[in-house]
Coordinates of C-alpha atoms and ligand atoms in Angstrom, one line a residue:
X4 CA 3.5 32.9 -18.3
X5 CA 6.0 31.5 -20.7
X6 CA 9.7 32.2 -21.0
X7 CA 11.2 33.9 -23.9
X8 CA 14.8 34.5 -25.0
X9 CA 16.5 36.2 -27.7
X10 CA 20.2 36.8 -28.9
X11 CA 21.8 39.0 -31.6
X12 CA 25.6 39.4 -31.7
X13 CA 28.8 37.6 -32.4
X14 CA 28.5 34.5 -30.5
X15 CA 26.8 31.3 -31.4
X16 CA 23.2 31.9 -30.4
X17 CA 21.9 28.4 -30.0
X18 CA 23.7 27.4 -26.7
X19 CA 22.8 30.9 -25.3
X20 CA 19.1 30.6 -26.2
X21 CA 18.9 26.9 -24.9
X22 CA 20.7 27.7 -21.6
X23 CA 18.4 30.7 -21.3
X24 CA 15.4 28.7 -21.7
X25 CA 16.4 26.2 -19.1
X26 CA 16.8 28.9 -16.7
X27 CA 13.3 30.3 -17.6
X28 CA 11.6 26.9 -17.4
X29 CA 10.1 27.9 -14.1
X30 CA 7.8 30.1 -16.2
X31 CA 6.3 27.2 -18.2
X32 CA 7.4 23.9 -19.4
X33 CA 5.0 22.1 -21.4
X34 CA 6.7 22.8 -24.8
X35 CA 9.6 24.6 -26.2
X36 CA 11.1 25.8 -29.4
X37 CA 13.8 27.7 -30.9
X38 CA 14.7 29.7 -34.2
X39 CA 18.3 30.3 -35.5
X40 CA 19.0 32.5 -38.4
X41 CA 22.2 31.1 -40.0
X42 CA 23.1 33.9 -42.4
X43 CA 20.7 32.6 -45.1
X44 CA 17.7 31.1 -43.6
X45 CA 15.7 30.6 -40.6
X46 CA 15.7 27.2 -38.9
X47 CA 12.9 26.3 -36.5
X48 CA 12.8 23.5 -34.1
X49 CA 9.9 23.0 -31.7
X50 CA 8.5 20.2 -29.7
X51 CA 6.0 19.4 -26.9
X52 CA 8.0 18.7 -23.7
X53 CA 10.9 20.3 -21.9
X54 CA 13.9 22.1 -23.1
X55 CA 15.9 18.8 -23.0
X56 CA 13.5 17.2 -25.4
X57 CA 14.0 20.3 -27.6
X58 CA 17.6 19.7 -27.5
X59 CA 17.3 16.2 -28.4
X60 CA 15.0 16.9 -31.4
X61 CA 17.2 19.8 -32.6
X62 CA 20.3 17.6 -32.5
X63 CA 18.6 15.4 -35.1
X64 CA 16.7 17.9 -37.1
X65 CA 18.5 21.2 -37.2
X66 CA 21.7 22.9 -38.0
X67 CA 22.3 25.1 -34.9
X68 CA 25.0 27.5 -36.3
X69 CA 24.3 31.2 -36.4
X70 CA 24.5 34.3 -34.2
X71 CA 21.0 35.3 -34.2
X72 CA 18.2 33.3 -32.4
X73 CA 14.9 33.3 -30.2
X74 CA 13.5 30.6 -28.1
X75 CA 10.4 29.9 -26.2
X76 CA 9.3 27.7 -23.3
X77 CA 5.6 27.5 -23.0
X78 CA 2.7 27.3 -20.4
X79 CA -0.2 26.6 -22.6
X80 CA -3.2 29.2 -22.7
X81 CA -4.5 28.9 -26.3
X82 CA -4.2 25.5 -27.8
X83 CA -3.0 22.3 -26.0
X84 CA 0.7 21.6 -25.6
X85 CA 1.8 19.9 -28.8
X86 CA 4.4 20.5 -31.3
X87 CA 2.4 22.6 -33.6
X88 CA 1.3 25.1 -30.9
X89 CA 4.7 25.4 -29.6
X90 CA 6.6 28.7 -30.4
X91 CA 8.3 30.1 -32.4
X92 CA 5.5 30.7 -35.0
X93 CA 6.3 31.6 -38.5
X94 CA 4.3 33.9 -40.8
X95 CA 2.7 32.5 -43.8
X96 CA 5.4 33.8 -46.1
X97 CA 8.0 32.2 -43.8
X98 CA 9.8 35.6 -43.3
X99 CA 8.6 36.5 -39.9
X100 CA 9.2 34.6 -36.7
X101 CA 7.8 35.3 -33.3
X102 CA 7.8 34.3 -29.7
X103 CA 5.2 35.4 -27.5
X104 CA 4.4 35.4 -23.6
X105 CA 0.9 36.5 -22.9
X106 CA -2.7 36.4 -24.5
X107 CA -4.1 38.2 -27.4
X108 CA -7.7 38.4 -26.3
X109 CA -9.2 39.7 -29.6
X110 CA -7.4 37.0 -31.7
X111 CA -10.5 35.5 -32.9
X112 CA -11.9 38.4 -35.1
X113 CA -8.4 39.1 -36.3
X114 CA -7.9 35.5 -37.4
X115 CA -11.3 35.7 -39.2
X116 CA -10.2 38.7 -41.2
X117 CA -6.9 37.3 -42.0
X118 CA -8.5 34.0 -43.2
X119 CA -10.7 36.1 -45.4
X120 CA -7.5 37.6 -46.8
X121 CA -6.1 34.2 -47.6
X122 CA -3.9 33.4 -44.7
X123 CA -3.8 29.9 -43.5
X124 CA -3.3 28.7 -39.8
X125 CA -1.5 25.8 -38.7
X126 CA -1.9 26.1 -35.0
X127 CA -4.7 26.9 -32.4
X128 CA -2.7 29.8 -30.9
X129 CA -3.3 33.4 -30.7
X130 CA 0.4 34.1 -31.5
X131 CA 0.3 32.8 -35.1
X132 CA -2.5 35.4 -35.6
X133 CA -0.3 38.1 -34.3
X134 CA 2.7 37.1 -36.6
X135 CA 0.5 37.1 -39.6
X136 CA -1.3 40.3 -38.6
X137 CA 2.3 41.9 -38.6
X138 CA 2.9 40.4 -42.0
X139 CA -0.2 41.7 -43.5
X140 CA 0.5 45.2 -42.1
X141 CA 4.1 44.9 -43.7
X142 CA 2.7 43.9 -47.0
X143 CA -0.3 46.1 -47.3
X144 CA 1.4 49.4 -45.9
X145 CA 4.9 48.5 -47.2
X146 CA 6.2 49.0 -43.6
X147 CA 9.6 48.0 -42.0
X148 CA 9.3 45.4 -39.2
X149 CA 9.4 47.9 -36.2
X150 CA 6.5 50.0 -37.7
X151 CA 4.4 47.0 -38.6
X152 CA 4.8 45.5 -35.2
X153 CA 3.9 48.9 -33.7
X154 CA 0.6 49.1 -36.0
X155 CA -0.3 45.5 -35.1
X156 CA 0.1 46.0 -31.4
X157 CA -2.1 49.0 -31.5
X158 CA -4.8 46.6 -32.8
X159 CA -4.6 43.9 -30.3
X160 CA -6.1 43.7 -27.0
X161 CA -4.4 41.5 -24.3
X162 CA -0.9 41.1 -22.8
X163 CA 2.4 40.4 -24.5
X164 CA 6.0 40.2 -24.2
X165 CA 7.2 39.4 -27.7
X166 CA 10.4 39.2 -29.9
X167 CA 10.0 39.2 -33.7
X168 CA 12.7 38.5 -36.4
X169 CA 12.4 39.3 -40.1
X170 CA 14.6 37.3 -42.3
X171 CA 14.3 40.0 -44.9
X172 CA 16.2 42.3 -42.5
X173 CA 18.2 40.0 -40.5
X174 CA 20.2 42.4 -38.3
X175 CA 17.4 43.3 -36.1
X176 CA 14.9 41.9 -33.4
X177 CA 12.0 43.9 -32.4
X178 CA 10.7 43.5 -28.9
X179 CA 7.7 44.9 -27.1
X180 CA 5.8 44.4 -23.8
X181 CA 2.4 45.0 -22.2
X182 CA 1.6 43.2 -19.0
X183 CA 4.4 40.6 -19.4
X184 CA 8.0 41.2 -18.4
X185 CA 10.9 41.9 -20.8
X186 CA 14.5 42.6 -20.0
X187 CA 17.1 43.5 -22.7
X188 CA 20.7 42.7 -21.7
X189 CA 23.2 45.0 -23.2
X190 CA 26.7 43.6 -23.9
X191 CA 29.5 44.6 -26.1
X192 CA 28.4 44.4 -29.6
X193 CA 25.5 42.0 -28.6
X194 CA 22.1 42.0 -27.1
X195 CA 20.1 39.5 -25.2
X196 CA 16.3 39.5 -24.7
X197 CA 14.6 37.6 -22.0
X198 CA 11.7 37.3 -19.6
X199 CA 14.0 38.0 -16.8
X200 CA 17.8 38.6 -16.6
X201 CA 18.8 35.1 -15.7
X202 CA 19.6 34.0 -19.2
X203 CA 22.3 36.5 -19.8
X204 CA 23.6 37.2 -16.3
X205 CA 27.0 35.6 -17.2
X206 CA 27.4 37.9 -20.2
X207 CA 26.4 41.4 -19.0
X208 CA 25.3 43.1 -15.8
X209 CA 23.6 45.9 -17.7
X210 CA 19.9 45.7 -18.6
X211 CA 17.0 47.7 -19.7
X212 CA 13.6 46.6 -18.4
X213 CA 11.0 47.8 -20.9
X214 CA 8.0 49.4 -19.3
X215 CA 4.5 48.4 -20.1
X216 CA 3.4 49.9 -23.7
X217 CA 7.0 50.2 -24.8
X218 CA 8.8 48.5 -27.7
X219 CA 12.4 48.3 -28.8
X220 CA 14.4 48.1 -32.0
X221 CA 17.5 46.0 -31.2
X222 CA 20.0 46.3 -34.0
X223 CA 23.4 44.8 -34.4
X224 CA 26.0 47.6 -33.9
X225 CA 23.5 50.1 -33.1
X226 CA 22.0 51.6 -29.8
X227 CA 18.7 50.3 -28.9
X228 CA 15.8 52.5 -29.7
X229 CA 12.9 52.4 -27.2
X230 CA 9.6 54.0 -27.9
X231 CA 6.1 54.1 -26.8
X232 CA 3.8 51.7 -28.8
X233 CA 0.8 53.9 -28.6
X234 CA 2.0 57.4 -29.8
X235 CA 5.6 56.6 -31.2
X236 CA 7.2 58.8 -28.8
X237 CA 11.0 57.9 -28.2
X238 CA 12.0 57.0 -24.6
X239 CA 15.4 57.4 -23.1
X240 CA 16.2 53.8 -21.9
X241 CA 17.2 53.5 -18.3
X242 CA 20.2 51.0 -18.0
X243 CA 20.1 49.2 -14.8
X244 CA 22.9 47.4 -13.1
X245 CA 21.8 44.0 -12.3
X246 CA 22.1 42.6 -8.6
X247 CA 21.8 39.0 -9.6
X248 CA 24.8 36.7 -9.8
X249 CA 25.2 33.3 -11.5
X250 CA 25.6 31.2 -8.3
X251 CA 22.1 32.5 -7.1
X252 CA 20.5 30.9 -10.0
X253 CA 22.3 27.6 -10.0
X254 CA 21.4 24.6 -7.7
X255 CA 24.7 24.7 -5.7
X256 CA 25.0 21.0 -5.0
X257 CA 21.3 20.6 -4.0
X258 CA 19.1 18.1 -5.8
X259 CA 16.4 20.6 -6.4
X260 CA 16.0 24.3 -6.4
X261 CA 13.1 24.0 -3.8
X262 CA 15.7 22.2 -1.3
X263 CA 18.3 24.8 -1.9
X264 CA 15.7 27.5 -1.3
X265 CA 14.5 26.0 1.8
X266 CA 18.0 25.9 3.1
X267 CA 18.7 29.5 2.1
X268 CA 16.1 30.8 4.4
X269 CA 18.4 31.5 7.5
X270 CA 20.6 33.8 5.3
X271 CA 17.8 35.3 3.2
X272 CA 15.8 36.2 6.3
X273 CA 19.0 38.0 7.5
X274 CA 19.3 39.8 4.1
X275 CA 15.7 40.9 4.5
X276 CA 16.3 42.7 7.7
X277 CA 19.8 43.9 7.2
X278 CA 20.1 47.5 7.4
X279 CA 16.6 47.7 8.4
X280 CA 16.3 46.1 11.9
X281 CA 18.8 47.4 14.6
X282 CA 17.7 45.5 17.6
X283 CA 20.3 47.0 20.1
X284 CA 19.3 50.5 19.2
X285 CA 15.5 49.7 19.2
X286 CA 15.1 50.8 15.6
X287 CA 13.4 49.6 12.5
X288 CA 14.1 51.7 9.4
X289 CA 12.5 51.1 6.0
X290 CA 12.7 53.9 3.6
X291 CA 9.4 53.1 1.9
X292 CA 7.8 53.2 5.4
X293 CA 9.3 56.3 6.6
X294 CA 8.8 58.3 3.7
X295 CA 5.0 57.4 3.8
X296 CA 4.4 57.0 7.5
X297 CA 1.6 59.4 7.6
X298 CA -0.3 57.6 5.0
X299 CA 0.0 54.3 7.1
X300 CA -1.0 56.1 10.4
X301 CA -3.9 57.9 8.9
X302 CA -5.2 54.9 7.1
X303 CA -8.8 53.7 8.0
X304 CA -7.7 50.2 7.2
X305 CA -5.2 48.2 5.2
X306 CA -6.2 45.9 2.4
X307 CA -3.7 43.1 1.6
X308 CA -4.0 41.7 -2.1
X309 CA -2.1 38.6 -3.1
X310 CA -2.4 35.2 -4.6
X311 CA -1.3 31.7 -3.4
X312 CA 1.6 31.6 -0.9
X313 CA 1.8 35.5 -0.9
X314 CA -1.9 35.5 0.2
X315 CA -1.0 33.2 3.1
X316 CA 1.8 35.5 4.0
X317 CA -0.8 38.3 4.0
X318 CA -3.1 36.3 6.3
X319 CA -0.2 36.1 8.8
X320 CA 0.4 39.8 8.3
X321 CA -3.4 40.5 9.0
X322 CA -2.9 38.9 12.4
X323 CA 0.4 40.8 13.1
X324 CA -0.9 44.2 11.9
X325 CA -4.1 43.9 13.9
X326 CA -2.4 42.8 17.1
X327 CA 0.8 45.0 17.0
X328 CA -0.6 48.2 15.3
X329 CA -4.3 47.9 15.8
X330 CA -5.0 48.8 12.2
X331 CA -7.9 46.8 10.8
X332 CA -6.8 44.7 7.9
X333 CA -8.7 42.8 5.1
X334 CA -6.8 40.1 3.2
X335 CA -8.3 39.7 -0.4
X336 CA -7.5 37.2 -3.2
X337 CA -6.3 39.7 -5.9
X338 CA -8.4 37.7 -8.5
X339 CA -11.6 38.2 -6.5
X340 CA -11.0 41.7 -5.4
X341 CA -10.4 43.0 -8.9
X342 CA -13.8 41.7 -10.1
X343 CA -16.1 42.2 -7.2
X344 CA -16.5 45.9 -7.3
X345 CA -14.9 46.5 -3.8
X346 CA -15.3 49.6 -1.8
X347 CA -11.9 51.5 -1.8
X348 CA -11.1 54.9 -0.9
X349 CA -8.3 57.3 -0.5
X350 CA -7.8 56.6 3.1
X351 CA -7.0 52.9 2.4
X352 CA -3.7 51.6 2.2
X353 CA -3.4 48.7 -0.2
X354 CA -0.4 46.3 0.4
X355 CA 0.2 44.1 -2.6
X356 CA 2.4 40.9 -1.9
X357 CA 4.0 39.2 -4.8
X358 CA 7.2 37.2 -5.1
X359 CA 7.5 37.6 -8.8
X360 CA 6.0 41.1 -8.9
X361 CA 4.5 40.0 -12.1
X362 CA 1.2 38.2 -11.1
X363 CA -1.5 39.5 -13.4
X364 CA -4.3 39.5 -10.8
X365 CA -2.4 41.2 -8.2
X366 CA -1.2 43.8 -10.7
X367 CA -4.9 44.3 -11.9
X368 CA -5.8 44.7 -8.2
X369 CA -3.4 47.4 -7.5
X370 CA -4.3 49.2 -10.6
X371 CA -7.9 49.2 -9.5
X372 CA -6.9 50.5 -6.0
X373 CA -4.9 53.3 -7.4
X374 CA -7.8 54.3 -9.7
X375 CA -9.9 54.6 -6.6
X376 CA -7.3 56.8 -4.8
X377 CA -5.7 54.3 -2.4
X378 CA -2.0 54.3 -1.6
X379 CA -0.5 51.2 -2.9
X380 CA 2.6 49.6 -1.1
X381 CA 4.3 46.8 -2.9
X382 CA 6.1 43.9 -1.1
X383 CA 8.0 42.0 -3.9
X384 CA 11.0 40.1 -4.3
X385 CA 12.0 40.6 -8.0
X386 CA 13.8 43.9 -8.2
X387 CA 12.2 46.1 -10.9
X388 CA 9.3 43.8 -11.5
X389 CA 6.0 45.3 -12.7
X390 CA 4.2 45.4 -9.4
X391 CA 7.2 47.0 -7.6
X392 CA 7.0 49.7 -10.4
X393 CA 3.4 50.2 -10.4
X394 CA 3.1 50.6 -6.6
X395 CA 3.5 54.0 -5.1
X396 CA 6.2 52.8 -2.7
X397 CA 7.3 49.4 -1.4
X398 CA 9.9 47.2 0.3
X399 CA 11.7 44.5 -1.3
X400 CA 12.1 41.1 0.4
X401 CA 15.7 40.4 -0.9
X402 CA 15.2 36.7 -1.0
X403 CA 17.3 36.4 -4.2
X404 CA 15.7 34.5 -7.2
X405 CA 13.3 31.8 -6.3
X406 CA 13.3 29.2 -9.1
X407 CA 11.5 26.3 -7.6
X408 CA 7.8 26.7 -8.4
X409 CA 6.8 26.0 -4.8
X410 CA 7.4 29.3 -2.8
X411 CA 9.4 28.7 0.2
X412 CA 12.0 31.4 1.0
X413 CA 9.5 33.9 -0.6
X414 CA 6.9 33.2 2.2
X415 CA 9.2 33.6 5.1
X416 CA 10.8 36.7 3.8
X417 CA 7.4 38.3 3.1
X418 CA 6.5 37.6 6.6
X419 CA 9.7 39.2 7.8
X420 CA 9.0 42.4 5.9
X421 CA 5.4 42.7 6.9
X422 CA 6.4 42.1 10.6
X423 CA 8.9 44.9 10.5
X424 CA 6.4 47.1 9.0
X425 CA 3.8 46.2 11.7
X426 CA 6.4 46.8 14.4
X427 CA 7.4 50.2 12.9
X428 CA 3.7 51.2 12.9
X429 CA 3.1 49.9 16.3
X430 CA 6.1 52.0 17.5
X431 CA 4.7 55.1 15.8
X432 CA 1.2 54.5 17.0
X433 CA 2.2 53.7 20.6
X434 CA 0.1 50.5 20.4
X435 CA 2.8 48.2 21.8
X436 CA 4.8 48.7 25.1
X437 CA 8.4 49.7 24.6
X438 CA 9.6 46.5 26.3
X439 CA 7.4 44.2 24.0
X440 CA 8.8 46.3 21.0
X441 CA 12.3 45.7 22.1
X442 CA 11.7 42.0 22.8
X443 CA 10.2 41.6 19.2
X444 CA 13.1 43.2 17.6
X445 CA 15.5 40.8 19.5
X446 CA 13.3 37.9 18.8
X447 CA 13.2 38.9 15.0
X448 CA 17.0 39.0 15.0
X449 CA 17.3 35.6 16.3
X450 CA 14.9 34.0 13.7
X451 CA 17.7 33.1 11.1
X452 CA 19.4 31.0 13.9
X453 CA 16.1 29.4 14.9
X454 CA 15.4 28.6 11.2
X455 CA 18.7 26.8 11.0
X456 CA 17.8 24.7 13.9
X457 CA 14.4 23.9 12.4
X458 CA 16.2 22.8 9.3
X459 CA 17.9 20.1 11.4
X460 CA 14.5 18.3 11.5
X461 CA 15.1 17.4 7.9
X462 CA 15.9 13.7 8.7
X463 CA 12.8 13.4 10.8
X464 CA 10.6 15.0 8.1
X465 CA 12.2 12.4 5.6
X466 CA 11.3 9.5 7.8
X467 CA 7.7 10.7 8.2
X468 CA 7.5 11.3 4.6
X469 CA 8.3 7.6 4.0
X470 CA 5.3 6.6 6.2
X471 CA 2.9 8.9 4.6
X472 CA 4.0 9.1 1.0
X473 CA 1.1 7.1 -0.4
X474 CA -1.8 8.8 1.6
X475 CA -4.4 10.0 -0.8
X476 CA -5.4 12.9 1.5
X477 CA -3.9 15.0 4.3
X478 CA -5.3 17.5 6.8
X479 CA -3.4 20.4 8.1
X480 CA -4.6 22.1 11.3
X481 CA -3.4 25.3 13.0
X482 CA -4.9 28.1 15.1
X483 CA -4.1 31.8 15.4
X484 CA -0.8 32.7 13.7
X485 CA -0.5 29.1 12.7
X486 CA -3.8 28.8 10.7
X487 CA -2.3 30.5 7.6
X488 CA 0.7 28.1 8.1
X489 CA -1.7 25.1 7.9
X490 CA -3.0 26.5 4.6
X491 CA 0.4 27.1 3.3
X492 CA 1.5 23.5 4.4
X493 CA -1.5 22.0 2.6
X494 CA -0.7 24.1 -0.6
X495 CA 2.9 23.0 -0.6
X496 CA 1.8 19.3 -0.3
X497 CA -0.8 19.4 -3.0
X498 CA 1.2 21.4 -5.6
X499 CA 4.3 19.3 -5.5
X500 CA 3.1 15.7 -4.6
X501 CA -0.4 16.0 -6.0
X502 CA -1.8 14.5 -2.8
X503 CA -5.0 16.3 -1.9
X504 CA -4.6 18.2 1.3
X505 CA -6.6 20.7 3.1
X506 CA -5.6 23.5 5.5
X507 CA -8.1 24.3 8.4
X508 CA -8.5 26.3 11.5
X509 CA -8.2 23.7 14.1
X510 CA -11.4 24.5 15.8
X511 CA -13.3 24.7 12.6
X512 CA -12.6 21.0 12.3
X513 CA -15.7 20.1 14.2
X514 CA -17.9 21.9 11.6
X515 CA -17.2 19.5 8.9
X516 CA -13.7 18.1 8.3
X517 CA -13.8 15.9 11.3
X518 CA -16.0 13.7 9.4
X519 CA -13.0 12.8 7.2
X520 CA -11.0 11.5 10.0
X521 CA -10.3 7.7 10.2
X522 CA -7.3 5.7 10.7
X523 CA -6.2 6.3 7.1
X524 CA -6.0 10.1 7.5
X525 CA -2.7 11.8 8.3
X526 CA -3.5 15.1 10.2
X527 CA -0.6 17.5 10.6
X528 CA -1.2 19.7 13.6
X529 CA 0.9 22.8 14.4
X530 CA 1.0 23.0 18.1
X531 CA 3.9 25.2 19.3
X532 CA 3.7 26.0 23.1
X533 CA 3.0 29.6 22.6
X534 CA -0.5 30.7 21.4
X535 CA -3.6 28.6 21.9
X536 CA -1.7 25.5 23.2
X537 CA -4.5 24.1 25.5
X538 CA -7.1 24.5 22.8
X539 CA -5.0 22.7 20.2
X540 CA -4.4 19.9 22.6
X541 CA -8.0 19.5 22.9
X542 CA -8.3 19.3 19.0
X543 CA -5.5 16.7 19.0
X544 CA -7.6 14.6 21.6
X545 CA -10.6 14.9 19.2
X546 CA -8.6 13.6 16.1
X547 CA -7.0 10.8 18.4
X548 CA -10.4 9.6 19.6
X549 CA -11.3 9.1 15.9
X550 CA -8.2 7.2 15.2
X551 CA -6.7 10.0 13.0
X552 CA -2.7 9.7 12.4
X553 CA -1.3 12.6 13.9
X554 CA 1.9 14.4 13.0
X555 CA 2.5 17.3 15.3
X556 CA 4.9 20.2 15.0
X557 CA 5.8 21.1 18.6
X558 CA 8.1 23.1 20.7
X559 CA 11.3 21.4 21.6
X560 CA 10.7 19.5 25.0
X561 CA 7.0 19.4 24.8
X562 CA 5.8 16.2 26.4
X563 CA 2.0 16.5 26.4
X564 CA 1.6 16.5 22.7
X565 CA 4.4 13.8 22.2
X566 CA 2.2 11.6 24.4
X567 CA -0.7 12.0 22.0
X568 CA 0.7 12.2 18.6
X569 CA 2.0 9.5 16.4
X570 CA 5.0 11.5 15.2
X571 CA 6.4 14.8 16.4
X572 CA 8.8 17.1 15.0
X573 CA 10.5 19.4 17.4
X574 CA 11.2 23.2 16.6
X575 CA 12.9 25.8 18.7
X576 CA 10.6 28.2 20.8
X577 CA 9.8 31.6 19.6
X578 CA 6.9 34.1 20.5
X579 CA 3.5 33.2 19.2
X580 CA 3.4 36.1 16.5
X581 CA 6.9 35.0 15.0
X582 CA 6.2 31.3 15.1
X583 CA 5.0 30.9 11.5
X584 CA 8.7 31.7 10.4
X585 CA 9.7 28.6 12.3
X586 CA 6.6 26.1 12.0
X587 CA 6.6 26.5 8.3
X588 CA 10.0 25.0 7.9
X589 CA 9.2 21.3 8.7
X590 CA 6.2 21.5 6.6
X591 CA 8.2 22.5 3.7
X592 CA 10.7 19.7 4.3
X593 CA 7.9 17.2 4.6
X594 CA 6.2 18.0 1.4
X595 CA 9.5 18.1 -0.3
X596 CA 10.4 14.7 0.8
X597 CA 7.0 13.3 0.0
X598 CA 7.3 14.6 -3.5
X599 CA 10.8 13.2 -3.9
X600 CA 9.6 9.8 -2.7
X601 CA 6.6 9.9 -5.1
X602 CA 9.1 10.7 -8.0
X603 CA 7.2 14.0 -8.7
X604 CA 8.9 16.7 -10.6
X605 CA 9.6 19.0 -7.5
X606 CA 10.8 22.1 -9.1
X607 CA 8.5 22.0 -12.1
X608 CA 5.1 20.4 -11.0
X609 CA 2.4 19.5 -13.5
X610 CA 0.1 22.3 -14.8
X611 CA 2.0 25.1 -12.9
X612 CA 4.3 27.8 -13.6
X613 CA 6.2 30.3 -11.4
X614 CA 4.8 33.5 -12.6
X615 CA 1.1 33.5 -13.3
X616 CA 1.2 36.4 -15.8
X617 CA -2.5 35.5 -17.1
X618 CA -5.5 36.0 -15.1
Ligands
M6R18 O1 4.8 35.8 -7.5 P1 3.6 35.7 -6.6 O2 4.0 35.7 -5.2 O3 2.6 36.9 -6.9 O4 2.9 34.4 -7.0 C1 1.7 34.1 -6.4 C2 1.3 32.6 -6.5 O5 1.3 32.1 -7.8 C3 2.4 31.7 -5.7 O6 2.6 32.2 -4.5 C4 2.1 30.3 -5.8 O7 0.9 30.1 -5.2 C5 3.3 29.5 -5.3 N1 4.0 29.1 -6.3 C6 2.9 28.4 -4.3 O8 4.0 27.7 -4.0

């Protein structure tokens, strides 16, 4: 859950590393650091704060010339965010320099042993232990860097993506991964190392993604050598052509990535169903499903595992799968599932949902499911990510890079994929009438246009945001398909504006949360015409009679709720099952504007990171 970048080649390394770190800041942004080798010595600069703070410090403290460099942007696990705990970490001799994303779980006994051998530690990090362990092995066993790294990694327990440089042999960087992602960009006479491909996208479109348990010797003017850390066997690296382009990872005129990503939803939802949904022909075709149709049709149940926003998409999917395909569904927090000794068997299909494809708990949950014989289907956004590779089969969401920490387009594209799967299964099982099947296909095809229309509520959302920006609490209510949307709306608000918010099924309100309602409490009610409209109108009455301030998301033309609510936001009509794709849009905009008005860091909220690669 940190970002790492490295460069070895003929260009000046510093600007490449800094720009790369900026693109990886979504992975962690509490401190940053860089090492440049200038041909004679290593120069290290690191600081608490963001990459801009690092740049400012480096401008004063460091000569930045040199064609080899590594850098790190941190999300602290061991040791508070401060200058000393920032990466890179340098070994006691000053020769070895390391950057690390992950956790070395057995660092304490290793550290104790190294202290006994005279090593001195300056930071509280597990990473400083690793770099000195490598040094100790190098010295004791007279090993070259690659071999020493390999021996050390066979002694550590935990997760890592690392890049290590040795000033005694300054034409090489050694990289390795286990449980944290690592991509190597292959250019003409130059290599790039990064947590994802975004730092090198403008230099090369060829990349090797290291698999778990692999390491690479990356040497100037030589082919990279990839081997298994455990048994030293050589691996033929698979060079992948990247699909990402530069425009996708830049803000494109928007103030924040989050806003850009909210506005991308009409086009990315289209990308999600392109080539898969053929409404006129009445066909849904997804190769991952077609190739494994029997597995789904014979499943006793579907278990969905995910975290955060992806878990909310899973809840929407539960309603859709059960209604459309009549398959029992359980939705589990991956972090609970993996540790609670769940009953899993070979007739279960496990769907893992993850934007990043790197979430550690989701990864662990699918490993557990596989060990117990279940069939695992991944719904990921990041192509080539760990979860997509670990799954037996899957479907990508094709949302393009999501950089804002708050998930927006990931949510709607996940729901789009899951809806298509449910429809395909419903057709195969005959659990839905043909006319309904055709109706849903047509409806789904119209969703991008309706999302576009829903985005026109932006000004209204901004106005309402100005009224409620100082509220200390907020309640979100929805029923049926829109209960998970209420959870998602509340999550969006709390993570980027730091306002305490809770999502609730509207009817449950009477069992406790109603006690919170008074004239100071904003209550966002998702009340589209389709679904349990009359019931939710009654819930609105209940809030009104307790003086709650109601912000209602309603279907265009609704008059009944308009008369009751303090504020309404109108959205286009769609079927109940597809409504989360529309109702979520004004909630994203509302939380965005509230966070902007509160002067919060929208794209990089405090304490968070985009990929949670630690459990
Ligand atoms: O990459 P994933 O979808 O597996 O991430 C799961 C959560 O960390 C993520 O959805 C998180 O809750 C969002 N950033 C919330 O907006």
